XYZ file of C-alpha atoms in Angstrom:
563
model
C -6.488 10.664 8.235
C -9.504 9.005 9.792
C -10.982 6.241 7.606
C -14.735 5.104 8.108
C -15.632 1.509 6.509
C -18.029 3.480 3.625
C -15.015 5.196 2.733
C -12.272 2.203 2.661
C -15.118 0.326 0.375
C -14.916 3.422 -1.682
C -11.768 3.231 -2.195
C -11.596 -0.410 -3.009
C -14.015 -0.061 -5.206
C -12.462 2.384 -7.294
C -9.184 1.121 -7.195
C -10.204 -2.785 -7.634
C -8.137 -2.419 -10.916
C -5.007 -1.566 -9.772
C -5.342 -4.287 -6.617
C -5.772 -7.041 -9.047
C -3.373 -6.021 -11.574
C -0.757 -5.007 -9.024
C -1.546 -9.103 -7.776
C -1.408 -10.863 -11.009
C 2.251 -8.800 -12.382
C 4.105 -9.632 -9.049
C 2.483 -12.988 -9.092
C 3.166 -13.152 -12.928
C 6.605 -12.582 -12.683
C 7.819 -14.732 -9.744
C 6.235 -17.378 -11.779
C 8.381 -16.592 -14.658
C 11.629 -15.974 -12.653
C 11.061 -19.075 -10.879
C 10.054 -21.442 -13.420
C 13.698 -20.325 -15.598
C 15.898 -21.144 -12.004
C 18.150 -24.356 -12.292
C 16.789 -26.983 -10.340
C 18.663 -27.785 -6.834
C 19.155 -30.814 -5.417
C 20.325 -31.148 -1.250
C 22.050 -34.237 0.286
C 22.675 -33.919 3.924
C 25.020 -36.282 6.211
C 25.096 -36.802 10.339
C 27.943 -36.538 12.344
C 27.986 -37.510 15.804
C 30.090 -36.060 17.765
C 31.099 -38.469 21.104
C 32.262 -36.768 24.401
C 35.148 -37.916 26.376
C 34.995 -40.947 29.051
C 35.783 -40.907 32.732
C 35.025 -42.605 35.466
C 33.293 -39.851 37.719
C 29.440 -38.833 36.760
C 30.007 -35.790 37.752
C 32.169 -34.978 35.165
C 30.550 -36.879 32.587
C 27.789 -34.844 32.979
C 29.914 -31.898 32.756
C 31.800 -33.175 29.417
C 28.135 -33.816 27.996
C 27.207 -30.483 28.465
C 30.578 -29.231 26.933
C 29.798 -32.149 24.006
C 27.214 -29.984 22.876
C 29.249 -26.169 22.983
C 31.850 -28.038 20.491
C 29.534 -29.411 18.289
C 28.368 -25.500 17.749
C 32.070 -25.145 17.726
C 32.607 -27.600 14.725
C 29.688 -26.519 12.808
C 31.803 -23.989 12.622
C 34.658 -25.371 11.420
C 32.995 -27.335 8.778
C 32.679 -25.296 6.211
C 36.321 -23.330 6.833
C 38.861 -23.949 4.274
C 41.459 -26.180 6.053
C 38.223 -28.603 5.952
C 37.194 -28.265 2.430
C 40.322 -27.391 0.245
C 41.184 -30.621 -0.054
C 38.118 -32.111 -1.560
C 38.553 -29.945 -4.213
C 41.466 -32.080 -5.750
C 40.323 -35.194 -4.627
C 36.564 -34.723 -5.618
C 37.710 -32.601 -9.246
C 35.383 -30.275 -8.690
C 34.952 -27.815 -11.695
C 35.531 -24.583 -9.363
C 37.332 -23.200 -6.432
C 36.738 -23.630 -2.459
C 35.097 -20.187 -2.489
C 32.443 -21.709 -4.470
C 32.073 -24.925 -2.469
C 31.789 -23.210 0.764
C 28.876 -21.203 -1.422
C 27.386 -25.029 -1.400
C 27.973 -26.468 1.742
C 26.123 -25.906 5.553
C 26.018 -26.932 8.570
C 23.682 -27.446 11.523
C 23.316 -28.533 14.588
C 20.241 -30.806 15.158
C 18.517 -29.066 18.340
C 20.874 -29.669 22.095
C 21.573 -33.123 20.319
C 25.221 -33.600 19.388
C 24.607 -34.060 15.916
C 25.415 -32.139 12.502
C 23.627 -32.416 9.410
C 26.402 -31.393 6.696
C 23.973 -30.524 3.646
C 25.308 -29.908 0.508
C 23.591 -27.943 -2.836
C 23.901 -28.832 -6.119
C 21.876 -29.426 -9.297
C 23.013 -32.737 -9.792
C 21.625 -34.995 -7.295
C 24.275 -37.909 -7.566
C 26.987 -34.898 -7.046
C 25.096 -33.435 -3.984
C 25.640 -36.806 -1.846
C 29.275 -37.371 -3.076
C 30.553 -33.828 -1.607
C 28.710 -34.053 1.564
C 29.721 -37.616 2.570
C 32.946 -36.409 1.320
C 32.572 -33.355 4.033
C 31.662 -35.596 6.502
C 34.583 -38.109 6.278
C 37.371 -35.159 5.443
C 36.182 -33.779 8.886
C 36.738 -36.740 10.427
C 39.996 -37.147 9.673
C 40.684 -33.475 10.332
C 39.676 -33.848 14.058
C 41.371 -36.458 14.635
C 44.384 -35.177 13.077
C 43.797 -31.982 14.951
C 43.956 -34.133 18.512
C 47.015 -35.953 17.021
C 48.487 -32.580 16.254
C 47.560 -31.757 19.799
C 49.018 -34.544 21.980
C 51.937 -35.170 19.568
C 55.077 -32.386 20.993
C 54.207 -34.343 25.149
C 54.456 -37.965 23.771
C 57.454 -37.370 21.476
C 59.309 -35.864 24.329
C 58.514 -38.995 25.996
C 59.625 -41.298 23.263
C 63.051 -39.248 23.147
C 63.801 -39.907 26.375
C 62.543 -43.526 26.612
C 64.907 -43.782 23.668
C 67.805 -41.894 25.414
C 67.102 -44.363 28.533
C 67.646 -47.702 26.299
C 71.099 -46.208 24.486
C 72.097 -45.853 27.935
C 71.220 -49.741 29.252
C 72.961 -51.042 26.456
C 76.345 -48.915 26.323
C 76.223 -49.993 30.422
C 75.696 -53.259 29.973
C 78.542 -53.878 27.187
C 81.252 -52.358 29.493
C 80.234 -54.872 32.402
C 80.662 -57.605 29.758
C 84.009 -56.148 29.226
C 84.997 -56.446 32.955
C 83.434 -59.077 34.229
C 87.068 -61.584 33.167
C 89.245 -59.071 34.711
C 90.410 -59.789 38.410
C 91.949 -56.378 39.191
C 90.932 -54.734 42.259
C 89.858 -51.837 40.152
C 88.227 -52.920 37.714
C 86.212 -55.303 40.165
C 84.937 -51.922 42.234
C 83.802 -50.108 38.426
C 82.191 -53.615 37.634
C 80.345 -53.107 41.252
C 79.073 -49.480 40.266
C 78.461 -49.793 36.513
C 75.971 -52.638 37.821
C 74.708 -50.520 40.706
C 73.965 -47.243 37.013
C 72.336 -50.408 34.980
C 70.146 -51.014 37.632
C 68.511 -47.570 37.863
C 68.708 -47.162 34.145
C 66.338 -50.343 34.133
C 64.194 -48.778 37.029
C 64.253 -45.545 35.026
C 63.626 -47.226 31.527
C 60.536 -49.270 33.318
C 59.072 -45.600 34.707
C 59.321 -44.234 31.780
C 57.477 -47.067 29.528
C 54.566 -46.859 32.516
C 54.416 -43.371 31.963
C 54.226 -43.620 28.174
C 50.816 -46.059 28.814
C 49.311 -44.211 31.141
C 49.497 -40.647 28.313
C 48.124 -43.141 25.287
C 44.977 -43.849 28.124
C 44.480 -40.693 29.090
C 44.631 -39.280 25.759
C 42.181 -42.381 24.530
C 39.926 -41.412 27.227
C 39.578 -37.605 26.751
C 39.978 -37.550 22.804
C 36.258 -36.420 21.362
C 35.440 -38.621 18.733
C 33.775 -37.862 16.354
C 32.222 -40.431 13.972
C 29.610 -40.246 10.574
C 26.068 -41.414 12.051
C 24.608 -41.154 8.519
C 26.092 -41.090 5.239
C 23.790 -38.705 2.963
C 21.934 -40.661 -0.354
C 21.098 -38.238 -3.275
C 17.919 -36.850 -3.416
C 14.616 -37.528 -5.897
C 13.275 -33.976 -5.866
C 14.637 -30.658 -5.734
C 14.083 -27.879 -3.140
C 14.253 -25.243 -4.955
C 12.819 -23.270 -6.673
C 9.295 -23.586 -4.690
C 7.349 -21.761 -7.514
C 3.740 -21.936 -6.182
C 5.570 -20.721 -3.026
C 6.629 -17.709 -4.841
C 3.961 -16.944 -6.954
C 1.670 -16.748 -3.555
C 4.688 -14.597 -1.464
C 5.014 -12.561 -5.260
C 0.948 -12.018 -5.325
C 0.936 -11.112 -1.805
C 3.654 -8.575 -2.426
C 1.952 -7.117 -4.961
C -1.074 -6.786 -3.062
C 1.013 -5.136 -0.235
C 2.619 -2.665 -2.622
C -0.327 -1.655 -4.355
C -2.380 -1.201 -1.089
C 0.475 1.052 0.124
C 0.675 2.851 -3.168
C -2.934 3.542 -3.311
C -2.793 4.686 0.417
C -0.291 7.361 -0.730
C -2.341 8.230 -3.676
C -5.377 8.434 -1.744
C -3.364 10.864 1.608
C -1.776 13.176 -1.255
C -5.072 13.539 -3.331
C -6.769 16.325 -1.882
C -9.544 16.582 -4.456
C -13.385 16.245 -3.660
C -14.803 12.895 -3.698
C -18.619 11.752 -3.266
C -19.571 11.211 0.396
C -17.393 13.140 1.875
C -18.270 15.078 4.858
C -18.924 18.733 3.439
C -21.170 20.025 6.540
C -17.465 19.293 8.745
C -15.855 21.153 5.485
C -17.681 24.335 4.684
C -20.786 23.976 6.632
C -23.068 22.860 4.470
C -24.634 19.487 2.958
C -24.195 17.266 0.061
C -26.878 17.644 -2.207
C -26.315 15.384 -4.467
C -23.673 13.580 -6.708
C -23.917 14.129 -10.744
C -22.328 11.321 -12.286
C -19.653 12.183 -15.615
C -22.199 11.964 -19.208
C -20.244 10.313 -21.705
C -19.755 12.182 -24.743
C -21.201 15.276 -23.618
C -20.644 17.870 -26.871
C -20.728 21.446 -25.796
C -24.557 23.513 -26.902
C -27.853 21.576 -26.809
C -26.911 18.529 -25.526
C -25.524 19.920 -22.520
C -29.149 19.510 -21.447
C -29.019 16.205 -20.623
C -32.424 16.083 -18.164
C -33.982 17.016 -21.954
C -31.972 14.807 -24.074
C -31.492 11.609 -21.292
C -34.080 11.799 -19.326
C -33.628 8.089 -17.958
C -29.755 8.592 -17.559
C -28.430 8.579 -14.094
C -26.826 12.108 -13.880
C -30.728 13.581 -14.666
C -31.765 11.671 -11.950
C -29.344 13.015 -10.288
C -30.886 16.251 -11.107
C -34.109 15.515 -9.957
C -32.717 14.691 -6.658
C -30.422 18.149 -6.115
C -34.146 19.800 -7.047
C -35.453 17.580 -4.276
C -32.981 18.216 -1.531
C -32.987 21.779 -2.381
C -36.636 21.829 -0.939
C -35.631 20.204 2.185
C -32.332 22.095 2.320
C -34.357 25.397 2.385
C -35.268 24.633 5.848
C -37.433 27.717 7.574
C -36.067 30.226 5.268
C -37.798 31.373 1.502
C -35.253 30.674 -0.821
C -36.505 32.607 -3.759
C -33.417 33.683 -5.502
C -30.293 30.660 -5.750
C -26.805 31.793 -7.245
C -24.610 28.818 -8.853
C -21.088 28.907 -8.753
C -17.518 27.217 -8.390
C -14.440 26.954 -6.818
C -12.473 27.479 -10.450
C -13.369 27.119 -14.138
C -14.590 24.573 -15.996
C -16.187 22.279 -13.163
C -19.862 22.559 -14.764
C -21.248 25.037 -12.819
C -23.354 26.001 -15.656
C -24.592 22.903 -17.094
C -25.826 22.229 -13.837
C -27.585 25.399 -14.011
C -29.182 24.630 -16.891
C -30.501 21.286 -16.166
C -31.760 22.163 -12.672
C -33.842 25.012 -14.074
C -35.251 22.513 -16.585
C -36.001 20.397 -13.747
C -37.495 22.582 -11.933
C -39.536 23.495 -14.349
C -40.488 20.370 -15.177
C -41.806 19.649 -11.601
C -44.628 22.565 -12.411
C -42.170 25.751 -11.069
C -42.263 28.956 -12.747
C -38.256 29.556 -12.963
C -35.695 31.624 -14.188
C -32.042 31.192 -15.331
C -30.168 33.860 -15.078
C -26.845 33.713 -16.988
C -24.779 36.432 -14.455
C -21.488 35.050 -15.913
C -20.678 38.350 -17.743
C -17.161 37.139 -18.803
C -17.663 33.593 -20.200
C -21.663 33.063 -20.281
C -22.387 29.926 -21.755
C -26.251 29.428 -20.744
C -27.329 30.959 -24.500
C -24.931 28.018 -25.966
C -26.733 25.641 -23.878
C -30.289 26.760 -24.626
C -30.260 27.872 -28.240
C -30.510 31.761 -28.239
C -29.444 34.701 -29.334
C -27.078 36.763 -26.920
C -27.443 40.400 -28.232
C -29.628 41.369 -25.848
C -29.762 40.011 -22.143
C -29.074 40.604 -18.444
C -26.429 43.602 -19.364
C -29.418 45.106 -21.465
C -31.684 45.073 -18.197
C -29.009 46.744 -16.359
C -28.205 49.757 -18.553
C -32.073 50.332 -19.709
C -33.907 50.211 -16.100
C -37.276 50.850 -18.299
C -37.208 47.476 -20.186
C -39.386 45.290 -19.082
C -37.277 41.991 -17.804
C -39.805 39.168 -19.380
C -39.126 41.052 -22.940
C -35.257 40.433 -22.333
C -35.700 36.672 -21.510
C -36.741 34.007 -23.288
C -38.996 31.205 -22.547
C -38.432 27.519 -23.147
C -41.370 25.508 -25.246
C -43.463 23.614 -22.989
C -42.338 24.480 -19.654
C -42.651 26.967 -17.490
C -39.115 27.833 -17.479
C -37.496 31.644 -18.879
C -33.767 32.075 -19.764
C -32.236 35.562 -19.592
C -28.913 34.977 -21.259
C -25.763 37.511 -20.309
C -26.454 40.309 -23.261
C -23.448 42.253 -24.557
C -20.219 41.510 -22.268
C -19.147 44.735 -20.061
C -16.092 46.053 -19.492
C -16.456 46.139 -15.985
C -18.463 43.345 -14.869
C -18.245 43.183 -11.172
C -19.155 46.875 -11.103
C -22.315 46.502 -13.088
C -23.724 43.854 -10.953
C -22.274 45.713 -7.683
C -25.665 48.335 -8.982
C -28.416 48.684 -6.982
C -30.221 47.911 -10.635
C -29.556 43.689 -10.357
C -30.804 44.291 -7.286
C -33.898 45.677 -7.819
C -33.807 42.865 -11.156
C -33.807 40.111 -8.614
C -36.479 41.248 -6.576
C -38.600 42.277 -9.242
C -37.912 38.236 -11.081
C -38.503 36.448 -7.585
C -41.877 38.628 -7.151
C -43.117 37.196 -10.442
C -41.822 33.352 -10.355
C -41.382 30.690 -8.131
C -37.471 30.313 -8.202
C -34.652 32.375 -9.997
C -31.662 30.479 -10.743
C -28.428 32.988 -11.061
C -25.259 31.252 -13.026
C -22.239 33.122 -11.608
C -18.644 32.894 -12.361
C -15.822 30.314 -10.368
C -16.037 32.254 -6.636
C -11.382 32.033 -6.502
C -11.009 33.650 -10.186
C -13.025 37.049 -9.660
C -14.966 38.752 -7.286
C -18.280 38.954 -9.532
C -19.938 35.589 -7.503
C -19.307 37.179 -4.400
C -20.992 40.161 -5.118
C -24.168 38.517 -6.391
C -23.811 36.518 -3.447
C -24.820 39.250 -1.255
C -28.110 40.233 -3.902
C -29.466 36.522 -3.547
C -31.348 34.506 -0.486
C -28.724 31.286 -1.217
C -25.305 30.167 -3.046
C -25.072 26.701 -4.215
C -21.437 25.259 -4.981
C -20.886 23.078 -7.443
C -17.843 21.097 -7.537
C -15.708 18.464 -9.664
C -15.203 14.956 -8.573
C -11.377 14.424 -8.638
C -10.586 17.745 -9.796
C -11.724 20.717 -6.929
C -9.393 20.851 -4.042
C -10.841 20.752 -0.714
C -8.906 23.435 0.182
C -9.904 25.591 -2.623
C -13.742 24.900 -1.813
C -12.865 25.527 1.816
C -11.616 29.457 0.627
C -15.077 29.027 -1.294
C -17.269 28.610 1.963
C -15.305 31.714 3.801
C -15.429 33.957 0.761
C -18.676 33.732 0.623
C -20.471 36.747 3.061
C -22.271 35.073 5.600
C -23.887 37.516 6.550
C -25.725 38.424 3.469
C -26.279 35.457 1.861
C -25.756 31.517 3.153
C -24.027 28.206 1.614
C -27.185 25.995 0.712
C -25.106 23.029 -0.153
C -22.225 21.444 -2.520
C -23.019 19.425 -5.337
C -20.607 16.828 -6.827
C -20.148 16.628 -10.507
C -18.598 14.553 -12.904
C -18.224 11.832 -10.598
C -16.806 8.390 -12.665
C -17.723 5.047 -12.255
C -21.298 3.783 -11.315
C -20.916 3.742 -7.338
C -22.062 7.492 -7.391
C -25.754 6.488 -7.275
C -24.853 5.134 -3.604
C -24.600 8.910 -2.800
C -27.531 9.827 -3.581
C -30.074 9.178 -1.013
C -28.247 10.239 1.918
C -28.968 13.656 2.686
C -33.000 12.886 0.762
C -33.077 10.069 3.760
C -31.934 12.398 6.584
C -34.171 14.899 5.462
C -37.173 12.440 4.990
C -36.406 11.416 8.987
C -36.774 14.657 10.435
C -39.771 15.430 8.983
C -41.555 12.142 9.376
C -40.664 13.134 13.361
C -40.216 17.412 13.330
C -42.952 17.827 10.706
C -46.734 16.951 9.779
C -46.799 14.682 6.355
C -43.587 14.828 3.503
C -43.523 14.719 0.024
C -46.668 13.857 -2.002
C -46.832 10.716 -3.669
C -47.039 10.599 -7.944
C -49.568 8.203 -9.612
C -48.087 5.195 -11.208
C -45.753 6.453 -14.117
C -46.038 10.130 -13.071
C -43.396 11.878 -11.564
C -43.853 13.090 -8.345
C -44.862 16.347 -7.403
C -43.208 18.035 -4.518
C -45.172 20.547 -1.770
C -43.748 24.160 -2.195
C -42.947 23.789 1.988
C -40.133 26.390 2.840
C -38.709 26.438 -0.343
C -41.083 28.922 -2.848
C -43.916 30.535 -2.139
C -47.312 29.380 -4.163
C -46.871 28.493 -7.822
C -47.577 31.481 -9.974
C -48.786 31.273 -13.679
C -46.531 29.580 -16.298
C -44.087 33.116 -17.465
C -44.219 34.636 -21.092
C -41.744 36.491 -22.808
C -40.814 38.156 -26.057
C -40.326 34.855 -27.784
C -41.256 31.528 -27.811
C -38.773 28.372 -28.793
């Protein structure tokens, strides 16, 4: 769906509401979920972790670069449960390690070898205590862990450095035992008892050499890993961040509503003001009739009579206006009203057109051609026992006698007479016919009410008796796709689609409508035609050239009655 910027405005005009409230609720309520959170406080330590020494750059740089894989590695293990079960018991924490992992993390501080241990809690004082408690319990652990590591090699070594010693000292007390004796043999196992003491010695000093060189070593490629900062409790919490989550709640609600009212606005496939009717059905907006407040059914329907000042009857004005100019190069003497369905005010616009028309000076004639629900005798007054369905049975009777003329304007009703049986095949006669041309020879303009154009067929066969249909539509209420089966019902061949008139359209943005098709109109014939409308006195309304529309005015009509 293609979106121009007049029509995005529209929409955000009419749906302003729903923007702001949609704002102010999620808004609204992250204030109030946030504002009822528990306060949390975080402490954070530093540990450093220290690489290995050796001698050769090469592979210090090589053990630096490792450095920083195992401080990833004991981020890690910080927060496993070897690390922090004991603090449980030592720290007596009200709950379980689950719920102190819940509380502590970890992180590395960039390609740096250092860990912040942070730790959340509401109490402050609490906060610091666990995670300089973290901090120092992993200490420990690694360097229990290298103990744990290096332990089996050097107590294999102790064992036999042991073994080595208990051997010197059982040799050395049997050469104490022979060295008094002067027999020949015990003088030769003096000689080799002192030869075995001599490599036990050699042995024992090997071995104690050995056992210095594994304590270096290990000193040397142990990691250490120290506490560079020892966390302090914090003044102010970090959470909750309420004017944070009032403006991410607002913004949501924004989002949520704009996405709503996109849905809203791609599933509602109802008529709106401005839209582009000649793409639709071929023919122009005329004009937009904005919703009367209070409008009670009879008299008052007449609006351009009883509000002359309103908006809607200037709305009127205009449609009578654009009607002129919508004409084009063709007499348009005889103008049928109609609807997609029932109930769209088809008639009241009718009514009020032929008031104004015959307000601006035209001789007219409403013609109520409903013959199943006519309303246009409610509207104006008058009696319905004799009418249009009177003309058509009696072909003698004089039409003017039938209708009935409006004080003070040149303006003649001819209400719908007795209902028929079979209305479509009444007006299918060559009698309402020979009515029409008989009306439009005698007055300027002949206004035909019809009935909705998708309930019965009636409408589409007056269509094909008059020079012009008119549509007239409900804002929010027709379905485009129900006036689009209006525009191809209608025959084009006898009769064309003048235009579409909106009515009932809410709010007060409808009068942005109206000059649209009045200014196009104005255009072409400031440049296609010689002079335009003529200009009205001060306080007058203007008066409008017949042009293509009518031919010259003829004399104000009489009837039967007067009233």
């Amino acid at each position: 769906m293609d979106l121009s910027l007049h029509q995005l405005f529209r929409i955000a005009r009419h749906w302003w509401w729903l923007f702001l409230l949609a704002t102010i609720l999620a808004g609204g309520t992250a204030y109030w979920s946030s504002s009822r959170q528990q306060p949390l406080y975080s402490a954070s330590a530093t540990i450093q972790v220290n690489p290995p020494q050796s001698s050769s750059d090469a592979v210090n740089q090589s053990v630096l670069q490792g450095s920083q894989s195992l401080a990833e590695t004991y981020r890690q293990l910080i927060t496993t449960r070897k690390v922090l079960e004991p603090l449980v018991a030592q720290l007596h924490l009200p709950y379980d390690v689950a719920t102190l992992q819940d509380k502590v993390s970890a992180s590395t501080v960039g390609t740096t070898r250092l860990i912040h241990v942070s730790v959340s809690d509401p109490d402050p004082a609490m906060a610091a205590a666990i995670a300089n408690a973290v901090a120092q319990r992993f200490v420990q652990y690694t360097t229990d862990l290298a103990g744990q590591l290096s332990g089996p090699y050097r107590a294999a070594l102790d064992q036999q450095v042991t073994t080595t010693q208990q051997q010197i000292d059982d040799t050395q007390q049997q050469i104490q035992q022979l060295q008094g004796s002067t027999a020949a043999a015990d003088q030769q196992k003096l000689s080799s008892l002192q030869t075995t003491l001599g490599q036990l010695q050699q042995q024992y000093s090997n071995l104690i050499v050995a056992a210095n060189q594994m304590d270096l070593a290990a000193a040397g490629a142990q990691t250490q890993v120290t506490v560079a900062d020892d966390a302090v409790p914090p003044s102010l919490p970090y959470a909750p961040r309420t004017k944070l989550y009032v403006l991410l709640g607002a913004f949501a609600g924004l989002c949520l509503a704009v996405g709503g009212i996109a849905l809203i606005e791609y599933l509602d496939n109802t008529v709106k003001a401005g839209e582009d009717f000649t793409d639709l059905v071929g023919a122009p907006q005329l004009s937009v009739v904005e919703a009367v407040p209070k409008l009670r059914e009879g008299h008052d329907q007449l609006f351009v009579l009883t509000e002359p000042q309103s908006r809607a009857s200037e709305a009127i004005r205009l449609l009578r206006t654009n009607l002129e100019f919508a004409a084009g190069a063709r007499e348009l003497a005889t103008l049928a009203i109609t609807s997609a369905g029932p109930g769209e005010g088809k008639s009241t616009i009718t009514a009020n057109l032929g008031v104004a028309m015959a307000q601006a000076g035209f001789s007219t004639v409403v013609v109520d051609a409903d013959l199943r629900r006519p309303s246009q005798h409610r509207i104006f007054d008058l009696r319905n026992d004799r009418g249009l369905t009177t003309l058509l049975v009696r072909q003698d009777e004089e039409w003017r006698w039938a209708a009935t003329a409006v004080a003070g304007m040149p303006l003649l009703v001819l209400p719908s007479g007795p209902l028929p049986p079979n209305p479509a095949d009444l007006l299918s006669l060559g009698r309402f016919k020979d009515l029409l041309d008989r009306m439009s020879q005698e007055v300027d303009i002949v206004l035909v009410d019809t009935p909705p154009v998708l309930a019965v067929s009636d409408p589409l066969v007056v269509s094909t008796l008059v020079d012009g249909v008119m549509v007239v539509c409900q804002a929010g209420r027709t379905r485009l796709d129900a006036l689009r089966r209006v525009a191809q019902a209608i025959p084009q061949d006898a009769a064309r689609l003048v235009g579409i008139v909106v009515n009932r359209q809410q709010g007060r943005g409808s009068g942005d409508y109206y000059y649209y098709y009045y200014a196009d109109y104005q255009s072409s014939r400031q440049t296609g035609r010689d002079g335009g409308p003529d200009a009205a006195p001060d306080g007058q309304e203007a008066r409008h050239p017949r042009n293509d529309l009518l031919r010259p005015r003829k004399p104000a009509p009489t009837s039967r009655s007067e009233g």
